Coordinates of C-alpha atoms in Angstrom, one line a residue:
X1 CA -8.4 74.1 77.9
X2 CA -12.5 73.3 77.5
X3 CA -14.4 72.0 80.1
X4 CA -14.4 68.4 79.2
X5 CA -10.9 68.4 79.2
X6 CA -10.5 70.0 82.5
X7 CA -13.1 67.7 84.2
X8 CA -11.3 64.5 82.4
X9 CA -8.3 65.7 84.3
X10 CA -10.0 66.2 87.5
X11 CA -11.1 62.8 87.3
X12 CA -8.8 60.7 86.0
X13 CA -6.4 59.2 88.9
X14 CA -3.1 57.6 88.6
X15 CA -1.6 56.7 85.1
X16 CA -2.9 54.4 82.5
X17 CA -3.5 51.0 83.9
X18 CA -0.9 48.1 83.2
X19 CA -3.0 45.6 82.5
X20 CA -4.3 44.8 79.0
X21 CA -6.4 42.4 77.0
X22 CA -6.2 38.6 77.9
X23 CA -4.9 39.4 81.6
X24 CA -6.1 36.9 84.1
X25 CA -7.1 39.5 86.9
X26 CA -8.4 40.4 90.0
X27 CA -10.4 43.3 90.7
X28 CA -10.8 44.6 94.2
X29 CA -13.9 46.2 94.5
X30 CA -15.2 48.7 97.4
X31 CA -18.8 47.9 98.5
X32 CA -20.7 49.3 100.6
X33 CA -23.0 48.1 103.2
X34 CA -24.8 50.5 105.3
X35 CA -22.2 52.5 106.7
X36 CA -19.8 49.5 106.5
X37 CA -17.3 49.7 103.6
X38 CA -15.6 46.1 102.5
X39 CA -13.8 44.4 99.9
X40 CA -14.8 42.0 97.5
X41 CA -12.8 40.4 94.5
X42 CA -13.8 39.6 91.4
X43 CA -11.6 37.1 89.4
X44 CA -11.6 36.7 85.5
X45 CA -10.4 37.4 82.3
X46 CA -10.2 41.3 80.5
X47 CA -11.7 40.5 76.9
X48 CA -12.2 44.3 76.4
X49 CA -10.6 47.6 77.3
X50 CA -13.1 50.5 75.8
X51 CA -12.8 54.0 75.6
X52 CA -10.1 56.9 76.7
X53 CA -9.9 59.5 79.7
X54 CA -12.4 59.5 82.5
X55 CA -14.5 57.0 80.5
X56 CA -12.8 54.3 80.1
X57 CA -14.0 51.1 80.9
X58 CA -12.7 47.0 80.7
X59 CA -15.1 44.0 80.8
X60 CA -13.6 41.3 83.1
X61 CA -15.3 38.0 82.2
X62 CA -15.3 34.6 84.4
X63 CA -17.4 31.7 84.5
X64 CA -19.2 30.7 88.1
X65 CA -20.9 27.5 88.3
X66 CA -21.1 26.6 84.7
X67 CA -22.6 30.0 83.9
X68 CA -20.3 33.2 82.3
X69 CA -20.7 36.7 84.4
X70 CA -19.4 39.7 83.0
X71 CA -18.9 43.0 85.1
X72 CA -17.5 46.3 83.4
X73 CA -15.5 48.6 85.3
X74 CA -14.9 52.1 85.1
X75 CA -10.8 52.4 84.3
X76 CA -10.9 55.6 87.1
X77 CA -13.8 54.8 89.5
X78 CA -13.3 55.3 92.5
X79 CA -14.6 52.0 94.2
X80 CA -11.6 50.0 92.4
X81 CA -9.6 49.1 95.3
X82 CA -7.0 47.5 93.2
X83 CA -6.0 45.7 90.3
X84 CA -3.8 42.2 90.2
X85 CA -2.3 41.0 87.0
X86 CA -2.0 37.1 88.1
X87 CA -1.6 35.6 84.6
X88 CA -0.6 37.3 81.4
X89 CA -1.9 35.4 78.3
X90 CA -0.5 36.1 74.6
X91 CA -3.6 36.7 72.5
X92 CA -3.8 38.2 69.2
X93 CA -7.4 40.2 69.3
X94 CA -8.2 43.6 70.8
X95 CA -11.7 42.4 71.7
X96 CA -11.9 38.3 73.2
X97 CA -15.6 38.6 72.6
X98 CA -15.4 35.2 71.4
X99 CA -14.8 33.1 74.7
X100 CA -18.5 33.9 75.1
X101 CA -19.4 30.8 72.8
X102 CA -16.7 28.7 74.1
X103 CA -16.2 26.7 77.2
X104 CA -14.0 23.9 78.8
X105 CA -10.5 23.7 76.7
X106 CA -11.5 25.3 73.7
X107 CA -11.9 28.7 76.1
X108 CA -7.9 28.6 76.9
X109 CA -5.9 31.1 76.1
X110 CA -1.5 30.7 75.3
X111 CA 0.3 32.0 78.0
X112 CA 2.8 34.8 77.3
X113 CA 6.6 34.2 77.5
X114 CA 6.7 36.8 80.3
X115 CA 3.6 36.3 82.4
X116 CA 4.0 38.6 85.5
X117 CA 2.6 36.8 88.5
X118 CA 1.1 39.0 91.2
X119 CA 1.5 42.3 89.8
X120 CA -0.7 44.8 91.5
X121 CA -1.8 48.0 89.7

């Protein structure tokens, strides 16, 4: 075993995430304040899960006050709290880069035939 691989392992916590592209989620996210640690969720969509091992990252998209924000997470970091699949969309792309140019009903995606509501991570 090589270094990388050994430091991957080190790293990586948990087993692959089960969420996947066009999840509607919400990512709990550790911040810190001073010496104060607290929670703060960010709601949106996954349009992209990059990467493998310790280096994975997914972009979770939402749009606040008419304007899109886009925050990429680390798959392993440690300041992810938690994970909540609330709805699971059916979508037929491994990259949604395309809701960037849309808005309003042409951004909606088809919901799945199973769509687990709640699901934590």
């Amino acid at each position: 075993m090589n270094m990388i691989d050994q430091i991957d392992s080190e790293t990586i916590q948990g087993s692959a995430p089960k969420y996947i592209v066009g999840d509607d989620v919400r990512v709990h996210v550790k911040i810190k304040d001073g010496d104060k640690v607290r929670i703060q969720v960010f709601e949106g969509t996954v349009i992209a899960i990059k990467g493998s091992g310790a280096s994975a990252t997914f972009t979770v998209r939402k749009t606040s006050f008419g304007v899109g924000v886009e925050r990429i997470f680390p798959v392993h970091s440690p300041i992810l709290d938690k994970v909540e699949v609330k709805v699971r969309h059916s979508v037929r792309r491994a990259k949604l880069y395309y809701l960037r140019d849309r808005s309003g009903k042409s951004a909606r995606l088809k919901d799945a035939p199973y769509s687990p509501k709640g699901t934590s991570v």
